[in-house]
């Protein structure tokens, strides 16, 4: 196949063999989210770029390096959604959800697009199960979000993970902290990586979780946001931690966890897989974003949520051999031994499916022998044969492929015969 027709780098097809995993992830996400009163929302795959490329978001990798933007034929500047939070907040405002009882609890299972460097667990199209609880700043909502996410992992059987937790303050305490942080880095700039020299001006918080080698020696000595929280943020964080203790949710305080997106305030968190063979990439992350709705033109409205990367969760489920059952084999394979029987076969297959059976139809263009081989390789319980003789006397030959026994039954009795065992 010519290279030019292949799927673009970093995106992939999801083939039938992986669908049982996806179904289980989706069904578990829906069940868990709904049990906490979250309602599903679907936002468009593309939005106006401005929803994501906000003034405040400049300096983040998401906006500077990763977002896919394009002009449509009418000249509108659009973006494939790189994440769900800003899109859900846009929908919250657009549909007047501020007038509903707060918080409005929403969840989504969606694909997202980022021009990331593809590698295991990092793709250019990926899926998240995410929630957003908008309109209530209480620490109990933070605890609820974390409880919901750990319930999702636990229900999937993924019990080995670490929750890293931090608070990164708000518009009251962060500006003074950033002054301190810049002062600390001011005489070290020429020894930092290029990214951090740029971040120093536009997004200094991000210097704290830089992964590049030159920046590592300076991180331990940097001032910590946790030591610089205002009273309200410190109190909020203490309450969140207390509630997590009440819920028996273990966490590791991670003072350098600042997150890559611009909108976070106060609580931030990431879940990392633990145990052997893991690559320590986040399987879910999120936090509070009490200023985002305002950035999008609404009145000050707090919010909190997370996004959990479904491909990464699936990699971990496979690593732990926690795969779901594969799809059950079909009840019957319907072999058509005579072209004249095609119509009768299609009608019979339809009747059997209506009665609750899974039926794979063969076609008369292939020999009976090859159709029987196919029935066996599919693992069908029964092979049903419709040929000239069966057509003439209104019967169907039913072969039990588990023991090779065979009988001919009236066409009206087939459903009862194959569904009774
Ligand atoms: P995020 O940390 O950018 O946050 O992404 C959340 C999760 O999505 C990550 O922890 C990871 O599991 C998965 N993920 C991110 N990028 C990729 C990728 N290139 N390939 C595969 N998986 C990936 C957000 O997106 C926020 N909207 C989360 C949030 C919701 N915060 C508040 N509410």
Short mmCIF file of C-alpha atoms and ligand atoms in Angstrom, two decimals:
data_model
loop_
_atom_site.label_atom_id
_atom_site.label_comp_id
_atom_site.label_asym_id
_atom_site.label_seq_id
_atom_site.Cartn_x
_atom_site.Cartn_y
_atom_site.Cartn_z
CA UNK A 1 0.00 0.00 0.00
CA UNK A 2 1.44 3.42 -0.91
CA UNK A 3 2.72 5.35 2.11
CA UNK A 4 0.50 8.28 1.16
CA UNK A 5 -2.64 6.26 1.96
CA UNK A 6 -1.51 5.02 5.36
CA UNK A 7 -3.03 6.41 8.56
CA UNK A 8 -1.16 9.54 9.72
CA UNK A 9 1.52 9.06 12.39
CA UNK A 10 0.22 8.74 15.92
CA UNK A 11 -3.36 7.78 15.05
CA UNK A 12 -4.71 4.29 14.76
CA UNK A 13 -7.71 2.19 13.91
CA UNK A 14 -9.40 0.30 16.72
CA UNK A 15 -9.97 -3.18 15.38
CA UNK A 16 -12.57 -5.75 16.50
CA UNK A 17 -10.05 -7.64 18.67
CA UNK A 18 -9.66 -4.61 20.96
CA UNK A 19 -13.34 -3.74 21.10
CA UNK A 20 -14.09 -5.82 24.22
CA UNK A 21 -11.54 -3.63 26.07
CA UNK A 22 -13.08 -0.44 24.76
CA UNK A 23 -16.57 -1.60 25.54
CA UNK A 24 -15.56 -2.46 29.07
CA UNK A 25 -13.82 0.89 29.55
CA UNK A 26 -16.85 2.76 28.19
CA UNK A 27 -19.40 0.76 30.13
CA UNK A 28 -17.45 1.06 33.37
CA UNK A 29 -16.98 4.80 32.89
CA UNK A 30 -20.70 5.35 32.26
CA UNK A 31 -21.76 3.19 35.18
CA UNK A 32 -19.35 4.79 37.66
CA UNK A 33 -19.99 8.39 36.51
CA UNK A 34 -23.76 7.94 36.58
CA UNK A 35 -23.61 6.41 40.05
CA UNK A 36 -22.21 9.78 41.23
CA UNK A 37 -24.93 11.71 39.40
CA UNK A 38 -22.82 12.85 36.43
CA UNK A 39 -24.65 13.27 33.10
CA UNK A 40 -22.99 12.58 29.77
CA UNK A 41 -22.10 15.48 27.46
CA UNK A 42 -20.80 15.31 23.91
CA UNK A 43 -19.18 18.40 22.49
CA UNK A 44 -18.09 18.78 18.86
CA UNK A 45 -14.80 17.34 17.65
CA UNK A 46 -13.81 20.85 16.54
CA UNK A 47 -14.39 24.22 18.16
CA UNK A 48 -13.45 27.79 17.39
CA UNK A 49 -9.71 27.94 18.13
CA UNK A 50 -10.27 30.75 20.62
CA UNK A 51 -11.85 28.32 23.10
CA UNK A 52 -8.43 26.70 23.59
CA UNK A 53 -6.05 29.41 22.37
CA UNK A 54 -6.93 31.86 25.09
CA UNK A 55 -4.58 34.68 26.05
CA UNK A 56 -3.83 32.88 29.33
CA UNK A 57 -2.97 29.63 27.54
CA UNK A 58 -0.04 31.03 25.59
CA UNK A 59 3.21 29.54 26.82
CA UNK A 60 1.73 26.07 27.31
CA UNK A 61 2.85 23.19 25.09
CA UNK A 62 -0.78 22.49 24.29
CA UNK A 63 -1.23 25.83 22.55
CA UNK A 64 2.32 26.53 21.39
CA UNK A 65 3.18 23.10 20.01
CA UNK A 66 0.34 20.61 20.04
CA UNK A 67 -3.01 22.02 18.97
CA UNK A 68 -4.26 21.24 15.45
CA UNK A 69 -5.77 24.42 14.04
CA UNK A 70 -7.11 25.09 10.58
CA UNK A 71 -9.10 27.61 8.59
CA UNK A 72 -12.31 26.24 7.17
CA UNK A 73 -13.55 27.25 3.73
CA UNK A 74 -15.44 30.16 5.19
CA UNK A 75 -12.29 31.49 6.83
CA UNK A 76 -13.23 30.56 10.41
CA UNK A 77 -10.30 29.58 12.62
CA UNK A 78 -11.07 26.19 14.10
CA UNK A 79 -9.23 23.64 16.23
CA UNK A 80 -9.56 19.91 16.73
CA UNK A 81 -10.27 19.59 20.44
CA UNK A 82 -6.98 18.94 22.29
CA UNK A 83 -8.75 18.48 25.64
CA UNK A 84 -12.25 18.50 27.08
CA UNK A 85 -12.35 21.02 29.91
CA UNK A 86 -12.46 24.26 27.92
CA UNK A 87 -15.00 22.75 25.51
CA UNK A 88 -17.29 21.62 28.35
CA UNK A 89 -17.01 25.04 30.02
CA UNK A 90 -17.92 26.65 26.69
CA UNK A 91 -21.02 24.41 26.54
CA UNK A 92 -21.86 25.19 30.19
CA UNK A 93 -21.95 28.89 29.34
CA UNK A 94 -23.63 28.53 25.97
CA UNK A 95 -26.51 26.47 27.41
CA UNK A 96 -27.03 28.66 30.45
CA UNK A 97 -26.16 25.86 32.85
CA UNK A 98 -25.21 28.48 35.42
CA UNK A 99 -28.92 28.77 36.22
CA UNK A 100 -29.19 25.07 37.13
CA UNK A 101 -28.55 23.72 40.61
CA UNK A 102 -24.76 23.82 41.13
CA UNK A 103 -22.51 22.01 40.74
CA UNK A 104 -23.42 20.81 37.27
CA UNK A 105 -21.87 17.37 37.00
CA UNK A 106 -20.87 16.31 33.49
CA UNK A 107 -18.82 13.47 32.03
CA UNK A 108 -17.52 12.57 28.59
CA UNK A 109 -15.80 9.77 26.74
CA UNK A 110 -14.23 11.45 23.74
CA UNK A 111 -11.31 11.49 21.38
CA UNK A 112 -8.76 14.30 21.52
CA UNK A 113 -6.03 15.46 19.19
CA UNK A 114 -2.55 16.70 19.98
CA UNK A 115 0.54 17.03 17.82
CA UNK A 116 2.53 15.08 20.41
CA UNK A 117 5.64 12.99 19.77
CA UNK A 118 4.17 9.51 19.21
CA UNK A 119 5.49 6.71 21.45
CA UNK A 120 3.99 3.97 23.64
CA UNK A 121 1.06 5.57 25.47
CA UNK A 122 1.38 8.88 23.64
CA UNK A 123 -0.64 9.39 20.48
CA UNK A 124 -1.91 12.17 18.26
CA UNK A 125 -5.46 10.94 18.64
CA UNK A 126 -6.34 9.47 22.00
CA UNK A 127 -9.39 9.02 24.19
CA UNK A 128 -10.25 10.26 27.64
CA UNK A 129 -12.92 9.48 30.13
CA UNK A 130 -13.34 12.87 31.80
CA UNK A 131 -15.60 14.60 34.27
CA UNK A 132 -16.21 18.26 35.05
CA UNK A 133 -18.09 19.47 38.14
CA UNK A 134 -18.82 23.14 37.57
CA UNK A 135 -20.23 25.73 39.96
CA UNK A 136 -19.10 24.64 43.42
CA UNK A 137 -15.71 25.33 44.97
CA UNK A 138 -16.16 23.16 48.07
CA UNK A 139 -13.29 20.78 48.92
CA UNK A 140 -15.81 17.94 49.04
CA UNK A 141 -16.22 18.20 45.25
CA UNK A 142 -12.45 17.75 44.84
CA UNK A 143 -12.64 14.66 47.04
CA UNK A 144 -15.65 13.37 45.11
CA UNK A 145 -13.80 13.73 41.79
CA UNK A 146 -10.81 11.79 43.14
CA UNK A 147 -13.07 9.16 44.67
CA UNK A 148 -14.88 8.73 41.35
CA UNK A 149 -11.62 8.28 39.45
CA UNK A 150 -10.18 5.74 41.88
CA UNK A 151 -13.51 3.86 41.75
CA UNK A 152 -13.18 3.75 37.96
CA UNK A 153 -9.68 2.24 38.22
CA UNK A 154 -10.67 -0.16 40.99
CA UNK A 155 -13.73 -1.38 39.10
CA UNK A 156 -11.50 -2.15 36.13
CA UNK A 157 -9.24 -4.13 38.45
CA UNK A 158 -6.38 -1.65 38.13
CA UNK A 159 -5.44 -1.41 41.77
CA UNK A 160 -1.78 -0.49 41.56
CA UNK A 161 -1.53 3.25 41.12
CA UNK A 162 -0.17 6.26 42.93
CA UNK A 163 -2.06 9.51 43.40
CA UNK A 164 0.20 12.57 43.35
CA UNK A 165 -1.40 15.65 44.87
CA UNK A 166 -0.57 19.33 45.09
CA UNK A 167 -2.18 22.74 45.42
CA UNK A 168 -0.93 25.50 43.13
CA UNK A 169 -2.77 28.43 44.71
CA UNK A 170 -5.01 30.95 43.03
CA UNK A 171 -5.04 34.50 41.71
CA UNK A 172 -4.57 35.80 45.26
CA UNK A 173 -1.35 33.99 46.17
CA UNK A 174 0.14 32.86 42.86
CA UNK A 175 1.32 36.26 41.53
CA UNK A 176 3.51 36.86 44.59
CA UNK A 177 4.81 33.31 44.37
CA UNK A 178 5.73 33.78 40.70
CA UNK A 179 7.73 36.87 41.60
CA UNK A 180 9.72 34.72 44.05
CA UNK A 181 10.12 31.94 41.51
CA UNK A 182 11.42 34.30 38.83
CA UNK A 183 13.79 35.88 41.32
CA UNK A 184 15.17 32.41 42.11
CA UNK A 185 15.74 31.58 38.46
CA UNK A 186 16.91 35.04 37.32
CA UNK A 187 20.66 34.31 37.65
CA UNK A 188 20.34 30.74 36.34
CA UNK A 189 18.69 31.48 33.01
CA UNK A 190 21.77 30.89 30.87
CA UNK A 191 22.10 27.38 32.32
CA UNK A 192 18.45 26.36 31.67
CA UNK A 193 17.06 24.55 28.64
CA UNK A 194 15.60 26.62 25.78
CA UNK A 195 12.05 25.73 26.77
CA UNK A 196 12.55 27.01 30.31
CA UNK A 197 14.17 30.23 29.15
CA UNK A 198 10.95 30.84 27.23
CA UNK A 199 8.77 29.65 30.14
CA UNK A 200 10.50 32.09 32.48
CA UNK A 201 8.57 34.91 30.85
CA UNK A 202 5.31 33.30 29.80
CA UNK A 203 4.66 30.36 32.15
CA UNK A 204 7.29 30.12 34.92
CA UNK A 205 5.32 27.54 36.94
CA UNK A 206 6.07 25.00 34.23
CA UNK A 207 9.81 25.30 34.94
CA UNK A 208 9.16 23.19 38.01
CA UNK A 209 8.20 20.07 36.11
CA UNK A 210 10.66 20.43 33.23
CA UNK A 211 12.08 17.03 32.32
CA UNK A 212 15.16 18.36 30.50
CA UNK A 213 18.56 17.50 31.95
CA UNK A 214 20.06 21.03 32.34
CA UNK A 215 17.16 22.15 34.54
CA UNK A 216 17.20 19.30 37.05
CA UNK A 217 19.89 20.63 39.46
CA UNK A 218 17.91 23.81 40.11
CA UNK A 219 14.55 22.31 40.96
CA UNK A 220 15.21 21.17 44.55
CA UNK A 221 16.18 24.68 45.65
CA UNK A 222 13.25 26.45 43.98
CA UNK A 223 10.62 28.04 46.23
CA UNK A 224 7.59 25.79 46.67
CA UNK A 225 4.09 26.98 45.90
CA UNK A 226 2.87 24.91 48.85
CA UNK A 227 4.86 27.15 51.23
CA UNK A 228 3.37 30.25 49.63
CA UNK A 229 -0.37 29.59 49.63
CA UNK A 230 -2.74 32.26 50.96
CA UNK A 231 -4.84 31.30 53.98
CA UNK A 232 -7.93 30.46 51.91
CA UNK A 233 -5.97 28.13 49.56
CA UNK A 234 -4.09 26.50 52.45
CA UNK A 235 -7.38 25.89 54.27
CA UNK A 236 -9.02 24.49 51.12
CA UNK A 237 -6.09 22.12 50.56
CA UNK A 238 -6.11 20.98 54.19
CA UNK A 239 -9.82 20.16 53.88
CA UNK A 240 -9.28 18.21 50.65
CA UNK A 241 -6.54 16.15 52.30
CA UNK A 242 -8.72 15.50 55.35
CA UNK A 243 -11.60 14.29 53.17
CA UNK A 244 -9.28 12.00 51.21
CA UNK A 245 -8.16 10.54 54.54
CA UNK A 246 -11.84 10.00 55.47
CA UNK A 247 -12.32 8.19 52.15
CA UNK A 248 -9.22 6.06 52.65
CA UNK A 249 -7.63 7.47 49.47
CA UNK A 250 -3.85 7.36 49.79
CA UNK A 251 -1.91 10.21 48.18
CA UNK A 252 1.62 11.42 47.85
CA UNK A 253 2.19 15.15 48.19
CA UNK A 254 4.12 16.29 45.14
CA UNK A 255 5.16 19.95 45.52
CA UNK A 256 6.48 20.16 41.97
CA UNK A 257 3.29 18.90 40.33
CA UNK A 258 2.07 21.96 38.42
CA UNK A 259 0.33 20.43 35.36
CA UNK A 260 0.72 21.43 31.74
CA UNK A 261 -2.49 23.35 31.12
CA UNK A 262 -2.89 26.99 31.97
CA UNK A 263 -6.18 27.05 33.83
CA UNK A 264 -5.44 25.19 37.04
CA UNK A 265 -5.91 26.69 40.48
CA UNK A 266 -5.64 25.08 43.90
CA UNK A 267 -5.94 21.26 43.79
CA UNK A 268 -3.96 19.48 41.06
CA UNK A 269 -3.39 15.75 40.78
CA UNK A 270 -2.11 12.92 38.63
CA UNK A 271 -2.51 9.18 38.88
CA UNK A 272 0.51 7.12 37.86
CA UNK A 273 0.50 3.38 37.43
CA UNK A 274 2.64 1.56 39.99
CA UNK A 275 4.22 -1.87 39.95
CA UNK A 276 6.60 -3.62 37.64
CA UNK A 277 7.06 -2.71 34.00
CA UNK A 278 5.24 0.60 34.17
CA UNK A 279 6.52 3.64 32.38
CA UNK A 280 5.25 6.11 34.96
CA UNK A 281 3.09 8.02 32.57
CA UNK A 282 -0.09 9.50 33.96
CA UNK A 283 -3.21 7.39 33.51
CA UNK A 284 -5.37 10.28 34.62
CA UNK A 285 -4.93 13.84 35.77
CA UNK A 286 -6.85 16.95 36.58
CA UNK A 287 -7.54 19.64 39.06
CA UNK A 288 -9.47 22.74 39.91
CA UNK A 289 -9.93 25.57 37.41
CA UNK A 290 -11.74 28.30 39.30
CA UNK A 291 -10.86 31.02 36.75
CA UNK A 292 -11.62 29.31 33.46
CA UNK A 293 -15.33 30.07 33.11
CA UNK A 294 -14.52 33.73 33.63
CA UNK A 295 -11.80 33.58 30.96
CA UNK A 296 -14.48 32.31 28.58
CA UNK A 297 -16.73 35.26 29.32
CA UNK A 298 -18.82 33.93 32.21
CA UNK A 299 -19.07 35.20 35.75
CA UNK A 300 -16.59 33.79 38.30
CA UNK A 301 -17.49 30.11 38.62
CA UNK A 302 -15.35 27.39 40.15
CA UNK A 303 -14.84 24.01 38.53
CA UNK A 304 -12.92 20.79 38.94
CA UNK A 305 -12.43 17.68 36.85
CA UNK A 306 -10.09 15.10 35.42
CA UNK A 307 -9.26 13.33 32.19
CA UNK A 308 -8.19 9.69 32.25
CA UNK A 309 -6.32 8.40 29.19
CA UNK A 310 -8.10 5.29 27.98
CA UNK A 311 -5.27 3.99 25.75
CA UNK A 312 -2.86 4.16 28.70
CA UNK A 313 -5.34 2.42 30.97
CA UNK A 314 -5.77 -0.26 28.34
CA UNK A 315 -1.99 -0.75 28.08
CA UNK A 316 -1.91 -1.27 31.84
CA UNK A 317 -4.86 -3.67 31.82
CA UNK A 318 -3.05 -5.70 29.18
CA UNK A 319 0.23 -5.56 31.11
CA UNK A 320 -1.58 -6.94 34.15
CA UNK A 321 -3.43 -9.47 32.01
CA UNK A 322 -6.72 -8.01 33.14
CA UNK A 323 -8.33 -8.35 29.73
CA UNK A 324 -12.08 -8.74 29.44
CA UNK A 325 -13.64 -11.90 28.07
CA UNK A 326 -13.37 -11.98 24.31
CA UNK A 327 -16.65 -11.85 22.40
CA UNK A 328 -18.53 -15.17 22.67
CA UNK A 329 -18.53 -17.35 19.54
CA UNK A 330 -21.64 -17.26 17.34
CA UNK A 331 -24.53 -19.62 18.07
CA UNK A 332 -24.76 -20.70 14.47
CA UNK A 333 -23.17 -20.53 11.07
CA UNK A 334 -25.70 -20.74 8.26
CA UNK A 335 -24.20 -22.52 5.25
CA UNK A 336 -25.94 -22.02 1.91
CA UNK A 337 -25.40 -25.01 -0.35
CA UNK A 338 -27.52 -23.85 -3.26
CA UNK A 339 -27.87 -20.44 -4.84
CA UNK A 340 -31.64 -20.82 -4.89
CA UNK A 341 -31.59 -21.01 -1.07
CA UNK A 342 -30.02 -17.54 -0.59
CA UNK A 343 -33.33 -15.77 0.00
CA UNK A 344 -34.60 -18.40 2.43
CA UNK A 345 -31.24 -18.27 4.25
CA UNK A 346 -31.36 -14.51 4.73
CA UNK A 347 -34.92 -14.73 6.07
CA UNK A 348 -34.03 -17.61 8.40
CA UNK A 349 -30.92 -15.79 9.70
CA UNK A 350 -33.05 -12.73 10.41
CA UNK A 351 -35.66 -14.80 12.27
CA UNK A 352 -33.00 -16.50 14.36
CA UNK A 353 -31.42 -13.16 15.27
CA UNK A 354 -34.84 -11.80 16.22
CA UNK A 355 -35.15 -14.81 18.52
CA UNK A 356 -31.87 -13.80 20.19
CA UNK A 357 -29.24 -15.90 18.37
CA UNK A 358 -25.95 -14.72 16.88
CA UNK A 359 -25.81 -16.01 13.33
CA UNK A 360 -23.10 -15.65 10.69
CA UNK A 361 -24.30 -16.16 7.13
CA UNK A 362 -22.31 -18.05 4.53
CA UNK A 363 -22.71 -17.46 0.83
CA UNK A 364 -23.52 -19.99 -1.88
CA UNK A 365 -20.56 -18.77 -3.94
CA UNK A 366 -18.30 -20.93 -1.76
CA UNK A 367 -18.32 -24.71 -1.53
CA UNK A 368 -20.17 -26.34 1.33
CA UNK A 369 -16.88 -27.77 2.52
CA UNK A 370 -15.24 -24.35 2.79
CA UNK A 371 -18.31 -22.94 4.52
CA UNK A 372 -18.12 -25.75 7.10
CA UNK A 373 -14.44 -24.97 7.64
CA UNK A 374 -15.38 -21.36 8.28
CA UNK A 375 -18.09 -22.45 10.76
CA UNK A 376 -15.48 -24.43 12.67
CA UNK A 377 -12.88 -21.70 12.66
CA UNK A 378 -15.42 -19.20 14.00
CA UNK A 379 -16.12 -21.59 16.87
CA UNK A 380 -19.84 -21.66 16.06
CA UNK A 381 -21.87 -24.08 18.18
CA UNK A 382 -24.07 -25.15 15.24
CA UNK A 383 -23.73 -25.29 11.50
CA UNK A 384 -27.06 -24.93 9.74
CA UNK A 385 -27.26 -26.12 6.14
CA UNK A 386 -29.79 -24.94 3.60
CA UNK A 387 -29.49 -26.76 0.23
CA UNK A 388 -31.66 -28.04 -2.54
CA UNK A 389 -33.20 -30.81 -0.44
CA UNK A 390 -33.93 -28.57 2.56
CA UNK A 391 -35.43 -25.96 0.25
CA UNK A 392 -37.75 -28.57 -1.25
CA UNK A 393 -39.10 -29.92 2.03
CA UNK A 394 -38.95 -26.77 4.20
CA UNK A 395 -36.31 -28.13 6.53
CA UNK A 396 -32.84 -27.20 7.78
CA UNK A 397 -29.99 -29.55 8.57
CA UNK A 398 -28.63 -28.75 12.03
CA UNK A 399 -25.16 -30.02 12.86
CA UNK A 400 -23.90 -29.74 16.41
CA UNK A 401 -20.24 -28.86 15.91
CA UNK A 402 -19.29 -29.86 19.44
CA UNK A 403 -20.07 -33.57 18.89
CA UNK A 404 -20.68 -33.83 15.13
CA UNK A 405 -24.27 -35.08 15.58
CA UNK A 406 -26.70 -33.99 12.89
CA UNK A 407 -30.45 -33.89 12.35
CA UNK A 408 -32.88 -32.34 9.92
CA UNK A 409 -35.61 -30.25 11.51
CA UNK A 410 -38.52 -28.20 10.11
CA UNK A 411 -37.44 -24.62 9.47
CA UNK A 412 -39.83 -23.33 12.15
CA UNK A 413 -38.13 -25.48 14.82
CA UNK A 414 -34.54 -24.25 14.28
CA UNK A 415 -34.67 -21.35 16.74
CA UNK A 416 -35.99 -23.55 19.52
CA UNK A 417 -33.43 -26.22 18.67
CA UNK A 418 -30.32 -23.99 18.78
CA UNK A 419 -31.41 -21.71 21.62
CA UNK A 420 -32.62 -24.47 23.94
CA UNK A 421 -29.14 -25.80 24.76
P1 LIG B 1 -4.07 16.14 30.55
O1 LIG B 1 -3.16 15.89 31.69
O2 LIG B 1 -3.55 16.90 29.41
O3 LIG B 1 -5.36 16.85 31.17
O4 LIG B 1 -4.62 14.76 30.01
C1 LIG B 1 -5.28 13.88 30.86
C2 LIG B 1 -4.88 12.45 30.55
O5 LIG B 1 -5.05 12.16 29.16
C3 LIG B 1 -3.41 12.15 30.80
O6 LIG B 1 -3.17 11.86 32.17
C4 LIG B 1 -3.21 10.91 29.95
O7 LIG B 1 -3.72 9.76 30.63
C5 LIG B 1 -4.09 11.20 28.74
N1 LIG B 1 -3.29 11.77 27.64
C6 LIG B 1 -2.89 13.04 27.48
N2 LIG B 1 -2.20 13.19 26.34
C7 LIG B 1 -2.15 11.98 25.74
C8 LIG B 1 -1.59 11.46 24.51
N3 LIG B 1 -0.94 12.25 23.65
N4 LIG B 1 -1.76 10.15 24.24
C9 LIG B 1 -2.43 9.34 25.08
N5 LIG B 1 -2.98 9.76 26.25
C10 LIG B 1 -2.85 11.05 26.56
C11 LIG B 1 -6.44 17.23 30.43
O8 LIG B 1 -6.64 16.94 29.28
C12 LIG B 1 -7.45 18.00 31.26
N6 LIG B 1 -8.54 18.44 30.37
C13 LIG B 1 -7.96 17.14 32.40
C14 LIG B 1 -8.94 17.87 33.24
C15 LIG B 1 -10.29 17.76 33.21
N7 LIG B 1 -8.64 18.80 34.15
C16 LIG B 1 -9.76 19.26 34.69
N8 LIG B 1 -10.76 18.64 34.11
#
